[in-house]
Amino acid sequence: MMFETNDRTLKNFVRTNTEYYQREFNKIGAKSGYKFSFNVSAALYGPIWFGARNIWNYALAFLIIETFCFVQLVRGSFGDITKDARDKIEKIQSTIDFRNQQLLAAKQNNSDKVEVYERAINSLERAMEGYVIDINTVEESAIWIALSGVFILVFAKFLQGIIGNIILEKRYSDWLSDHSIDPGMTNNHFLLSVIFTAIIMCLSVINYSFPGYLTILDGFPTHPDIRIKSINWVESSFDLAVLKGDALFTTITIGIRSVLDFLELIFVTTPWIVIITAIVVLTALSAGIKTAIYSAAFLSYMGFLGFWEKAMTTLALLGTAALLSIAIGIPLGIFCARRYRFYAVIRPIMDFMQTMPAFVFMIPVIAFFGTGKVAAVIITMIFGGTPVVRLTVLGLRGVDETIREAAIAYGASNWYLLRKIDLPLAAPSILAGVNQTVMLSLAMVVVASLIGAKGLGQDVLEALQYANVGQGILAGVAILFVALILDRVVQGKKRV
Amino acid sequence: MSSAIQLQNVWKIFGDVPNNISNSIQTETISKQEALERYNCVIGVSNVSFEVKYGEIFCVMGLSGSGKSTLVRHINRLLEPTSGKILINNQDIMGLDKIELEAFRNTKIGMVFQNFALMPHRSVLDNIAMPLEIRGVNKNERVNAATTILKTVELEGWGNRYAHELSGGMQQRVGLARALAADPDILLMDEPFSALDPLIRRQLQNEFIKLSSDLQKTTVFITHDLDEAVRVGHRIAIMREGAVIQVGTPEEIVISPADDYVAEFVKGISKLKVVTAKSIMQKPESDEFFHDIIGHERVHQDIPLNQLIRTVTFHKDPIIVTDSDGVNLGYITQPSLFKSVIEENNDV
């Protein structure tokens, strides 16, 4: 291996023992496979060595192993490992003393309970003998506990010794090209490494070897008031929000309701034969004849098994959530695409919406909107509404800059750019987002039925409550079919 | 005669730079490297001034990173200069508002891009008609205009294909057709032929030279290839680190490069078509000299070297160089011609 002689030299990286590392790295570089190279300091100082060199992943792994070894070692040699058994013996002893007094008193009074007490004392003494034997075996095994600690420790040290140089050499190669890697070995690194290792090791050893010695280790120090006050504070702020935001929530409710009512009118009250024809034709146009035949089969499954009306209710609810998500999501995505700072604010919110369990955000939604279909739509939108925003942004950002520049050079307005360049070129990505949003919304069907959305989800929920396997599976399959049909219609022939 | 394009002390400094620092960069004339280290900003264009005459093909030549593409984007304000004046047809374009600027770009300037920048989702005709579509011309007129121009660039019959179905050379013809469709006063060509293979490039260069001598459009032609600049351009500006270091006709640049940097480029250029009789002729001590050689072959002063060689091959005696009115200017002997070829062309 060649070492460059500019400012990025080996000396600046290893800081100590430059000649030793030069030799060892040369040895490692000279062989294509594994090369034995033992680093005494790495073996001796272990996690501290890795930590001081800022290789924290290895430092942490070996710290855990070595801590385990030290705990075994100390526990085996000096530890209070029989404490549990001794505590029990003490307890039994005091019970025996108590019974002996009772027995004495009974004998003096010539009570008929003498026999009972004698039996109790006998059984207690037998139990105590058992614990005494336990103590002996535990004490005998102490040496083996300590030995296992020593053995694993030696092995871990040896391992660190032989991989230390190899890891350091790899890191040196990375450091040569990457300025951001910190080679470590400053006083700060050293101090941090020592303190960190010391704290972890000492506390672990104390906790396992001498149980109860430091009471602070038994549980996180807190006070019940903190929890109660926090709960009260959250509750009162929600109450305030409900009170103040009444007009807003009513407006949202009316908005969602009107879309929902309209879609329910279309799906539920229209005769089934019209709906089936419409869906089959739509699928045929968008995805081809073969898929249309599948759709017809899926739809008749729902009809024959009596899921028709429920499926249509589900479709209306889902449709509302998906339509609103798309109607908000695409413009929001367009707005975010070239406003990096604004999107930096929006993105964590969307992450939050997607990762937060549905049952958690259900609570405030119910507080604001009550239970029922509107709340179900909102929950579905919170969970399923993000992909369309993300993929719209992604698609718009992926539009070839040179094509945009060309249009601008010919005097295109922002509106022209959006309509004729950005949206057509980003269309595949945006459609994938729409598809994802529809699919995620479907995933919420069962959860939504928890707060009063009727439909297929309710059947699954009931089946769950009464362990009704047949109904649950049939309804579940119906949900799957709704998803498949929607997926094909939205995606058309293009597979993403 | 006023100029079609006029740039006066144009600066472009990239990066978040406060006014006072940008001023001090401009007055101190520090190098690109220094500006980057000291102020963490990049000088794109450094104090550039030049004029382009009506109908002229003005080449801007420089290596990658020399700021030539940045410079050309100031002419239609795709980039805003940090300071300086840009006049197009004697109009200061910095004064245009957004709507005026869009109209200005649409009607006055056509641009051709290195990687064609065609819309892959639309047909060749739609691509060519884009400037007209932006202008609000109705569909029939657009299609008619685009079809006509398609003939000019020899792509008849390809109009309904999608742009991405065409080969590179054909795509750039579409790019050129798009620029011509708007019938602009000025063409900006940003390394239009760099992405093409040498044969196609040569072919398109020739077609472009022919086309522009027919159309007489003022053109700013960006290239990193001095050979191309010499072939295409009436005048050439050579850029380095954002600054223009020499402006002149191909012959001026080839014969007297401004500095070593330019000289290094010029080394590889074949002088045969660039250097003219005027610049290698000898002047007699007195006009009486011409009386002694009456009847010798006479050539025009703008005849290039390669034609001179052909003439001299058949006429061993010195030949006379004249101007357009037939006035004797000087003479060229066979030895002096060969000497000049060897001297000028180090690589012969």
PDB file of C-alpha atoms in Angstrom, chain B residues 6 112 159 207:
ATOM      1  CA  GLN B   6     -24.310  44.481 -26.136  1.00  0.00           C
ATOM      2  CA  VAL B 112     -30.613  25.477 -28.783  1.00  0.00           C
ATOM      3  CA  GLY B 159     -43.248  15.265 -37.609  1.00  0.00           C
ATOM      4  CA  GLU B 207     -25.792  22.812 -42.646  1.00  0.00           C
TER       5      GLU B 207
END
